[in-house]
């Protein structure tokens, strides 16, 4: 059953488990070949549901929809995809289902042509579908440009009062991949525009995320999210093999928790086994 106390639970800074990767799990399904990951919510929703279920059974309380690249500039049927994705996640008894919102996949002006007001309208359209589909929270993730992060957060706040998490993707120097913004920049946006938590996802393994989590802890009192990859991918076999196993992942995540992270999960390369290993963290 859906609970509506998520905001209070995040704010209390108790440890809450999120799910792990969707994309790298989808690739393991033979039926997925040739399918677009987001269209799959419509064509093969049972595959998305099976992955959501495995994460919930592993211990995840918060799961996010298979909608990373869904936006009106990319898909005419974005509303249909979002509705199907939420339904696929709701088919599982997760405590909380969140709408996953990724970057729009275009560079912002002046590096590219996308204007902040266009991005805002786009994110607003996405978030509105999340509201219609009755999600429990929003996860704005893998943001590599603080202006895009701000547009996304403002847009969600314009249409919804639900909990929202703002998460960036950082390079090895601890800067957002595209603009070089530091965690403090994202934390300030998160505070100013009403995010419930701020943090980092994807990027690298949990070992390399430690300085970023420490930086967040030093500059904000907001709850901190950590959803790193299973280390670095090795592509020599033709497909990505990540170099940190579930037990080591959990060991590093324990250190991120000690540094201040409270909402924890995994990104690329993580599996239900990784999330299950996190259930021992306290
Ligand atoms: Zn990732």
PDB file of N, CA and C in Angstrom, residues 117-202:
ATOM      1  N   UNK A 117      13.585  28.518 -20.447  1.00  0.00           N
ATOM      2  CA  UNK A 117      12.119  28.527 -20.407  1.00  0.00           C
ATOM      3  C   UNK A 117      11.530  27.356 -21.199  1.00  0.00           C
ATOM      4  N   UNK A 118      12.216  26.951 -22.288  1.00  0.00           N
ATOM      5  CA  UNK A 118      11.762  25.778 -23.052  1.00  0.00           C
ATOM      6  C   UNK A 118      11.901  24.517 -22.205  1.00  0.00           C
ATOM      7  N   UNK A 119      13.041  24.423 -21.524  1.00  0.00           N
ATOM      8  CA  UNK A 119      13.281  23.261 -20.669  1.00  0.00           C
ATOM      9  C   UNK A 119      12.247  23.209 -19.551  1.00  0.00           C
ATOM     10  N   UNK A 120      11.972  24.375 -18.981  1.00  0.00           N
ATOM     11  CA  UNK A 120      10.989  24.460 -17.901  1.00  0.00           C
ATOM     12  C   UNK A 120       9.631  23.927 -18.365  1.00  0.00           C
ATOM     13  N   UNK A 121       9.178  24.364 -19.539  1.00  0.00           N
ATOM     14  CA  UNK A 121       7.877  23.908 -20.063  1.00  0.00           C
ATOM     15  C   UNK A 121       7.883  22.400 -20.294  1.00  0.00           C
ATOM     16  N   UNK A 122       9.012  21.930 -20.772  1.00  0.00           N
ATOM     17  CA  UNK A 122       9.169  20.502 -21.047  1.00  0.00           C
ATOM     18  C   UNK A 122       9.070  19.681 -19.746  1.00  0.00           C
ATOM     19  N   UNK A 123       9.818  20.107 -18.731  1.00  0.00           N
ATOM     20  CA  UNK A 123       9.784  19.408 -17.439  1.00  0.00           C
ATOM     21  C   UNK A 123       8.399  19.521 -16.786  1.00  0.00           C
ATOM     22  N   UNK A 124       7.750  20.665 -17.021  1.00  0.00           N
ATOM     23  CA  UNK A 124       6.416  20.845 -16.452  1.00  0.00           C
ATOM     24  C   UNK A 124       5.438  19.841 -17.064  1.00  0.00           C
ATOM     25  N   UNK A 125       5.573  19.635 -18.375  1.00  0.00           N
ATOM     26  CA  UNK A 125       4.711  18.659 -19.059  1.00  0.00           C
ATOM     27  C   UNK A 125       4.952  17.259 -18.501  1.00  0.00           C
ATOM     28  N   UNK A 126       6.214  16.927 -18.270  1.00  0.00           N
ATOM     29  CA  UNK A 126       6.570  15.606 -17.732  1.00  0.00           C
ATOM     30  C   UNK A 126       5.984  15.443 -16.321  1.00  0.00           C
ATOM     31  N   UNK A 127       6.263  16.432 -15.482  1.00  0.00           N
ATOM     32  CA  UNK A 127       5.824  16.349 -14.088  1.00  0.00           C
ATOM     33  C   UNK A 127       4.300  16.290 -13.984  1.00  0.00           C
ATOM     34  N   UNK A 128       3.611  17.012 -14.879  1.00  0.00           N
ATOM     35  CA  UNK A 128       2.145  16.997 -14.863  1.00  0.00           C
ATOM     36  C   UNK A 128       1.608  15.591 -15.102  1.00  0.00           C
ATOM     37  N   UNK A 129       2.284  14.847 -15.988  1.00  0.00           N
ATOM     38  CA  UNK A 129       1.852  13.465 -16.238  1.00  0.00           C
ATOM     39  C   UNK A 129       2.100  12.600 -15.002  1.00  0.00           C
ATOM     40  N   UNK A 130       3.178  12.903 -14.289  1.00  0.00           N
ATOM     41  CA  UNK A 130       3.453  12.189 -13.044  1.00  0.00           C
ATOM     42  C   UNK A 130       2.357  12.432 -12.019  1.00  0.00           C
ATOM     43  N   UNK A 131       1.908  13.676 -11.945  1.00  0.00           N
ATOM     44  CA  UNK A 131       0.813  14.023 -11.027  1.00  0.00           C
ATOM     45  C   UNK A 131      -0.450  13.269 -11.422  1.00  0.00           C
ATOM     46  N   UNK A 132      -0.759  13.272 -12.735  1.00  0.00           N
ATOM     47  CA  UNK A 132      -1.952  12.563 -13.224  1.00  0.00           C
ATOM     48  C   UNK A 132      -1.880  11.082 -12.896  1.00  0.00           C
ATOM     49  N   UNK A 133      -0.680  10.526 -13.006  1.00  0.00           N
ATOM     50  CA  UNK A 133      -0.508   9.083 -12.766  1.00  0.00           C
ATOM     51  C   UNK A 133      -0.417   8.774 -11.267  1.00  0.00           C
ATOM     52  N   UNK A 134      -0.459   9.835 -10.443  1.00  0.00           N
ATOM     53  CA  UNK A 134      -0.522   9.665  -8.996  1.00  0.00           C
ATOM     54  C   UNK A 134       0.739   9.037  -8.400  1.00  0.00           C
ATOM     55  N   UNK A 135       1.913   9.549  -8.790  1.00  0.00           N
ATOM     56  CA  UNK A 135       3.157   9.051  -8.195  1.00  0.00           C
ATOM     57  C   UNK A 135       3.276   9.546  -6.750  1.00  0.00           C
ATOM     58  N   UNK A 136       4.237   8.969  -6.022  1.00  0.00           N
ATOM     59  CA  UNK A 136       4.442   9.361  -4.619  1.00  0.00           C
ATOM     60  C   UNK A 136       5.540  10.405  -4.457  1.00  0.00           C
ATOM     61  N   UNK A 137       6.445  10.445  -5.438  1.00  0.00           N
ATOM     62  CA  UNK A 137       7.540  11.433  -5.366  1.00  0.00           C
ATOM     63  C   UNK A 137       8.150  11.590  -6.753  1.00  0.00           C
ATOM     64  N   UNK A 138       9.060  12.548  -6.868  1.00  0.00           N
ATOM     65  CA  UNK A 138       9.781  12.781  -8.114  1.00  0.00           C
ATOM     66  C   UNK A 138      11.274  12.638  -7.860  1.00  0.00           C
ATOM     67  N   UNK A 139      11.969  12.050  -8.837  1.00  0.00           N
ATOM     68  CA  UNK A 139      13.425  11.916  -8.750  1.00  0.00           C
ATOM     69  C   UNK A 139      14.036  12.571  -9.982  1.00  0.00           C
ATOM     70  N   UNK A 140      14.582  13.756  -9.785  1.00  0.00           N
ATOM     71  CA  UNK A 140      15.296  14.444 -10.870  1.00  0.00           C
ATOM     72  C   UNK A 140      16.741  14.005 -10.759  1.00  0.00           C
ATOM     73  N   UNK A 141      17.233  13.288 -11.766  1.00  0.00           N
ATOM     74  CA  UNK A 141      18.543  12.654 -11.571  1.00  0.00           C
ATOM     75  C   UNK A 141      19.497  12.803 -12.748  1.00  0.00           C
ATOM     76  N   UNK A 142      20.756  12.471 -12.471  1.00  0.00           N
ATOM     77  CA  UNK A 142      21.836  12.526 -13.468  1.00  0.00           C
ATOM     78  C   UNK A 142      21.922  13.905 -14.121  1.00  0.00           C
ATOM     79  N   UNK A 143      21.674  14.947 -13.340  1.00  0.00           N
ATOM     80  CA  UNK A 143      21.749  16.307 -13.867  1.00  0.00           C
ATOM     81  C   UNK A 143      23.220  16.716 -13.984  1.00  0.00           C
ATOM     82  N   UNK A 144      23.595  17.198 -15.160  1.00  0.00           N
ATOM     83  CA  UNK A 144      24.991  17.566 -15.398  1.00  0.00           C
ATOM     84  C   UNK A 144      25.146  19.075 -15.617  1.00  0.00           C
ATOM     85  N   UNK A 145      24.021  19.791 -15.502  1.00  0.00           N
ATOM     86  CA  UNK A 145      24.006  21.239 -15.720  1.00  0.00           C
ATOM     87  C   UNK A 145      23.062  21.830 -14.663  1.00  0.00           C
ATOM     88  N   UNK A 146      23.571  22.708 -13.813  1.00  0.00           N
ATOM     89  CA  UNK A 146      22.733  23.218 -12.720  1.00  0.00           C
ATOM     90  C   UNK A 146      21.540  24.034 -13.223  1.00  0.00           C
ATOM     91  N   UNK A 147      21.675  24.623 -14.422  1.00  0.00           N
ATOM     92  CA  UNK A 147      20.543  25.387 -14.967  1.00  0.00           C
ATOM     93  C   UNK A 147      19.406  24.456 -15.362  1.00  0.00           C
ATOM     94  N   UNK A 148      19.764  23.305 -15.909  1.00  0.00           N
ATOM     95  CA  UNK A 148      18.741  22.318 -16.247  1.00  0.00           C
ATOM     96  C   UNK A 148      18.124  21.747 -14.967  1.00  0.00           C
ATOM     97  N   UNK A 149      18.958  21.511 -13.969  1.00  0.00           N
ATOM     98  CA  UNK A 149      18.463  21.005 -12.680  1.00  0.00           C
ATOM     99  C   UNK A 149      17.455  21.979 -12.075  1.00  0.00           C
ATOM    100  N   UNK A 150      17.790  23.254 -12.172  1.00  0.00           N
ATOM    101  CA  UNK A 150      16.902  24.290 -11.625  1.00  0.00           C
ATOM    102  C   UNK A 150      15.586  24.333 -12.395  1.00  0.00           C
ATOM    103  N   UNK A 151      15.661  24.253 -13.715  1.00  0.00           N
ATOM    104  CA  UNK A 151      14.445  24.266 -14.539  1.00  0.00           C
ATOM    105  C   UNK A 151      13.554  23.080 -14.178  1.00  0.00           C
ATOM    106  N   UNK A 152      14.175  21.918 -13.991  1.00  0.00           N
ATOM    107  CA  UNK A 152      13.406  20.702 -13.672  1.00  0.00           C
ATOM    108  C   UNK A 152      12.747  20.820 -12.298  1.00  0.00           C
ATOM    109  N   UNK A 153      13.502  21.298 -11.322  1.00  0.00           N
ATOM    110  CA  UNK A 153      12.966  21.404  -9.962  1.00  0.00           C
ATOM    111  C   UNK A 153      11.851  22.448  -9.885  1.00  0.00           C
ATOM    112  N   UNK A 154      12.071  23.598 -10.519  1.00  0.00           N
ATOM    113  CA  UNK A 154      11.027  24.641 -10.534  1.00  0.00           C
ATOM    114  C   UNK A 154       9.759  24.102 -11.187  1.00  0.00           C
ATOM    115  N   UNK A 155       9.933  23.337 -12.265  1.00  0.00           N
ATOM    116  CA  UNK A 155       8.782  22.798 -12.997  1.00  0.00           C
ATOM    117  C   UNK A 155       7.992  21.811 -12.144  1.00  0.00           C
ATOM    118  N   UNK A 156       8.712  20.928 -11.445  1.00  0.00           N
ATOM    119  CA  UNK A 156       8.020  19.968 -10.577  1.00  0.00           C
ATOM    120  C   UNK A 156       7.262  20.726  -9.488  1.00  0.00           C
ATOM    121  N   UNK A 157       7.927  21.717  -8.908  1.00  0.00           N
ATOM    122  CA  UNK A 157       7.295  22.480  -7.825  1.00  0.00           C
ATOM    123  C   UNK A 157       6.083  23.296  -8.304  1.00  0.00           C
ATOM    124  N   UNK A 158       6.114  23.669  -9.570  1.00  0.00           N
ATOM    125  CA  UNK A 158       4.994  24.424 -10.132  1.00  0.00           C
ATOM    126  C   UNK A 158       3.714  23.584 -10.171  1.00  0.00           C
ATOM    127  N   UNK A 159       3.867  22.268 -10.371  1.00  0.00           N
ATOM    128  CA  UNK A 159       2.683  21.429 -10.550  1.00  0.00           C
ATOM    129  C   UNK A 159       2.423  20.479  -9.380  1.00  0.00           C
ATOM    130  N   UNK A 160       3.369  20.381  -8.442  1.00  0.00           N
ATOM    131  CA  UNK A 160       3.200  19.382  -7.389  1.00  0.00           C
ATOM    132  C   UNK A 160       3.849  19.786  -6.076  1.00  0.00           C
ATOM    133  N   UNK A 161       3.242  19.307  -5.012  1.00  0.00           N
ATOM    134  CA  UNK A 161       3.759  19.537  -3.675  1.00  0.00           C
ATOM    135  C   UNK A 161       4.380  18.256  -3.110  1.00  0.00           C
ATOM    136  N   UNK A 162       4.495  17.219  -3.943  1.00  0.00           N
ATOM    137  CA  UNK A 162       5.032  15.930  -3.488  1.00  0.00           C
ATOM    138  C   UNK A 162       6.536  16.028  -3.209  1.00  0.00           C
ATOM    139  N   UNK A 163       7.074  15.065  -2.444  1.00  0.00           N
ATOM    140  CA  UNK A 163       8.521  15.050  -2.234  1.00  0.00           C
ATOM    141  C   UNK A 163       9.286  14.985  -3.565  1.00  0.00           C
ATOM    142  N   UNK A 164      10.387  15.714  -3.637  1.00  0.00           N
ATOM    143  CA  UNK A 164      11.221  15.677  -4.839  1.00  0.00           C
ATOM    144  C   UNK A 164      12.695  15.630  -4.445  1.00  0.00           C
ATOM    145  N   UNK A 165      13.398  14.765  -5.150  1.00  0.00           N
ATOM    146  CA  UNK A 165      14.835  14.590  -4.928  1.00  0.00           C
ATOM    147  C   UNK A 165      15.573  15.175  -6.115  1.00  0.00           C
ATOM    148  N   UNK A 166      16.646  15.906  -5.849  1.00  0.00           N
ATOM    149  CA  UNK A 166      17.461  16.489  -6.917  1.00  0.00           C
ATOM    150  C   UNK A 166      18.852  15.881  -6.847  1.00  0.00           C
ATOM    151  N   UNK A 167      19.264  15.220  -7.928  1.00  0.00           N
ATOM    152  CA  UNK A 167      20.531  14.503  -7.902  1.00  0.00           C
ATOM    153  C   UNK A 167      21.363  14.798  -9.138  1.00  0.00           C
ATOM    154  N   UNK A 168      22.642  15.085  -8.924  1.00  0.00           N
ATOM    155  CA  UNK A 168      23.536  15.411 -10.027  1.00  0.00           C
ATOM    156  C   UNK A 168      24.492  14.280 -10.350  1.00  0.00           C
ATOM    157  N   UNK A 169      25.109  14.362 -11.536  1.00  0.00           N
ATOM    158  CA  UNK A 169      26.177  13.430 -11.922  1.00  0.00           C
ATOM    159  C   UNK A 169      27.481  14.218 -12.009  1.00  0.00           C
ATOM    160  N   UNK A 170      28.462  13.742 -11.273  1.00  0.00           N
ATOM    161  CA  UNK A 170      29.706  14.501 -11.089  1.00  0.00           C
ATOM    162  C   UNK A 170      30.903  13.765 -11.681  1.00  0.00           C
ATOM    163  N   UNK A 171      31.905  14.539 -12.129  1.00  0.00           N
ATOM    164  CA  UNK A 171      33.140  13.929 -12.627  1.00  0.00           C
ATOM    165  C   UNK A 171      34.112  13.693 -11.467  1.00  0.00           C
ATOM    166  N   UNK A 172      35.293  13.194 -11.807  1.00  0.00           N
ATOM    167  CA  UNK A 172      36.243  12.814 -10.758  1.00  0.00           C
ATOM    168  C   UNK A 172      36.746  13.997  -9.951  1.00  0.00           C
ATOM    169  N   UNK A 173      36.612  15.188 -10.501  1.00  0.00           N
ATOM    170  CA  UNK A 173      37.018  16.361  -9.727  1.00  0.00           C
ATOM    171  C   UNK A 173      35.870  16.886  -8.874  1.00  0.00           C
ATOM    172  N   UNK A 174      34.758  16.144  -8.862  1.00  0.00           N
ATOM    173  CA  UNK A 174      33.628  16.548  -8.035  1.00  0.00           C
ATOM    174  C   UNK A 174      32.825  17.685  -8.612  1.00  0.00           C
ATOM    175  N   UNK A 175      32.837  17.812  -9.951  1.00  0.00           N
ATOM    176  CA  UNK A 175      32.098  18.874 -10.630  1.00  0.00           C
ATOM    177  C   UNK A 175      31.053  18.255 -11.548  1.00  0.00           C
ATOM    178  N   UNK A 176      29.930  18.939 -11.723  1.00  0.00           N
ATOM    179  CA  UNK A 176      28.905  18.469 -12.660  1.00  0.00           C
ATOM    180  C   UNK A 176      29.541  18.302 -14.040  1.00  0.00           C
ATOM    181  N   UNK A 177      29.189  17.202 -14.718  1.00  0.00           N
ATOM    182  CA  UNK A 177      29.876  16.842 -15.953  1.00  0.00           C
ATOM    183  C   UNK A 177      29.889  17.940 -17.014  1.00  0.00           C
ATOM    184  N   UNK A 178      28.790  18.632 -17.227  1.00  0.00           N
ATOM    185  CA  UNK A 178      28.732  19.599 -18.323  1.00  0.00           C
ATOM    186  C   UNK A 178      29.201  20.993 -17.907  1.00  0.00           C
ATOM    187  N   UNK A 179      28.701  21.500 -16.781  1.00  0.00           N
ATOM    188  CA  UNK A 179      28.988  22.896 -16.421  1.00  0.00           C
ATOM    189  C   UNK A 179      30.108  23.058 -15.406  1.00  0.00           C
ATOM    190  N   UNK A 180      30.494  21.964 -14.743  1.00  0.00           N
ATOM    191  CA  UNK A 180      31.530  22.066 -13.723  1.00  0.00           C
ATOM    192  C   UNK A 180      31.025  22.558 -12.380  1.00  0.00           C
ATOM    193  N   UNK A 181      29.692  22.678 -12.225  1.00  0.00           N
ATOM    194  CA  UNK A 181      29.129  23.137 -10.952  1.00  0.00           C
ATOM    195  C   UNK A 181      29.475  22.182  -9.811  1.00  0.00           C
ATOM    196  N   UNK A 182      29.681  22.737  -8.645  1.00  0.00           N
ATOM    197  CA  UNK A 182      30.034  21.943  -7.464  1.00  0.00           C
ATOM    198  C   UNK A 182      28.760  21.523  -6.714  1.00  0.00           C
ATOM    199  N   UNK A 183      28.872  20.543  -5.814  1.00  0.00           N
ATOM    200  CA  UNK A 183      27.706  20.140  -5.027  1.00  0.00           C
ATOM    201  C   UNK A 183      27.008  21.314  -4.350  1.00  0.00           C
ATOM    202  N   UNK A 184      27.777  22.294  -3.880  1.00  0.00           N
ATOM    203  CA  UNK A 184      27.182  23.443  -3.188  1.00  0.00           C
ATOM    204  C   UNK A 184      26.208  24.209  -4.093  1.00  0.00           C
ATOM    205  N   UNK A 185      26.511  24.240  -5.382  1.00  0.00           N
ATOM    206  CA  UNK A 185      25.644  24.943  -6.333  1.00  0.00           C
ATOM    207  C   UNK A 185      24.291  24.231  -6.431  1.00  0.00           C
ATOM    208  N   UNK A 186      24.359  22.895  -6.512  1.00  0.00           N
ATOM    209  CA  UNK A 186      23.120  22.121  -6.603  1.00  0.00           C
ATOM    210  C   UNK A 186      22.353  22.170  -5.276  1.00  0.00           C
ATOM    211  N   UNK A 187      23.091  22.166  -4.170  1.00  0.00           N
ATOM    212  CA  UNK A 187      22.458  22.222  -2.849  1.00  0.00           C
ATOM    213  C   UNK A 187      21.694  23.540  -2.687  1.00  0.00           C
ATOM    214  N   UNK A 188      22.294  24.610  -3.173  1.00  0.00           N
ATOM    215  CA  UNK A 188      21.650  25.927  -3.054  1.00  0.00           C
ATOM    216  C   UNK A 188      20.345  25.956  -3.860  1.00  0.00           C
ATOM    217  N   UNK A 189      20.388  25.387  -5.053  1.00  0.00           N
ATOM    218  CA  UNK A 189      19.179  25.320  -5.897  1.00  0.00           C
ATOM    219  C   UNK A 189      18.119  24.450  -5.207  1.00  0.00           C
ATOM    220  N   UNK A 190      18.577  23.328  -4.659  1.00  0.00           N
ATOM    221  CA  UNK A 190      17.656  22.414  -3.973  1.00  0.00           C
ATOM    222  C   UNK A 190      16.955  23.118  -2.813  1.00  0.00           C
ATOM    223  N   UNK A 191      17.718  23.907  -2.062  1.00  0.00           N
ATOM    224  CA  UNK A 191      17.149  24.630  -0.913  1.00  0.00           C
ATOM    225  C   UNK A 191      16.198  25.736  -1.381  1.00  0.00           C
ATOM    226  N   UNK A 192      16.649  26.489  -2.372  1.00  0.00           N
ATOM    227  CA  UNK A 192      15.888  27.650  -2.817  1.00  0.00           C
ATOM    228  C   UNK A 192      14.557  27.263  -3.461  1.00  0.00           C
ATOM    229  N   UNK A 193      14.557  26.127  -4.191  1.00  0.00           N
ATOM    230  CA  UNK A 193      13.343  25.770  -4.928  1.00  0.00           C
ATOM    231  C   UNK A 193      12.611  24.571  -4.324  1.00  0.00           C
ATOM    232  N   UNK A 194      12.944  24.231  -3.098  1.00  0.00           N
ATOM    233  CA  UNK A 194      12.102  23.320  -2.344  1.00  0.00           C
ATOM    234  C   UNK A 194      12.264  21.826  -2.593  1.00  0.00           C
ATOM    235  N   UNK A 195      13.488  21.362  -2.853  1.00  0.00           N
ATOM    236  CA  UNK A 195      13.697  19.905  -2.924  1.00  0.00           C
ATOM    237  C   UNK A 195      13.705  19.325  -1.518  1.00  0.00           C
ATOM    238  N   UNK A 196      13.313  18.069  -1.384  1.00  0.00           N
ATOM    239  CA  UNK A 196      13.313  17.396  -0.084  1.00  0.00           C
ATOM    240  C   UNK A 196      14.659  16.764   0.224  1.00  0.00           C
ATOM    241  N   UNK A 197      15.431  16.521  -0.812  1.00  0.00           N
ATOM    242  CA  UNK A 197      16.760  15.932  -0.637  1.00  0.00           C
ATOM    243  C   UNK A 197      17.588  16.280  -1.861  1.00  0.00           C
ATOM    244  N   UNK A 198      18.912  16.250  -1.676  1.00  0.00           N
ATOM    245  CA  UNK A 198      19.815  16.561  -2.779  1.00  0.00           C
ATOM    246  C   UNK A 198      20.949  15.547  -2.736  1.00  0.00           C
ATOM    247  N   UNK A 199      21.570  15.294  -3.870  1.00  0.00           N
ATOM    248  CA  UNK A 199      22.640  14.312  -3.824  1.00  0.00           C
ATOM    249  C   UNK A 199      23.291  14.040  -5.153  1.00  0.00           C
ATOM    250  N   UNK A 200      23.822  12.806  -5.266  1.00  0.00           N
ATOM    251  CA  UNK A 200      24.571  12.409  -6.452  1.00  0.00           C
ATOM    252  C   UNK A 200      24.180  11.000  -6.860  1.00  0.00           C
ATOM    253  N   UNK A 201      24.131  10.781  -8.176  1.00  0.00           N
ATOM    254  CA  UNK A 201      23.879   9.431  -8.678  1.00  0.00           C
ATOM    255  C   UNK A 201      24.774   9.186  -9.887  1.00  0.00           C
ATOM    256  N   UNK A 202      24.809   7.947 -10.332  1.00  0.00           N
ATOM    257  CA  UNK A 202      25.572   7.544 -11.519  1.00  0.00           C
ATOM    258  C   UNK A 202      27.040   7.935 -11.321  1.00  0.00           C
TER     259      UNK A 202
END
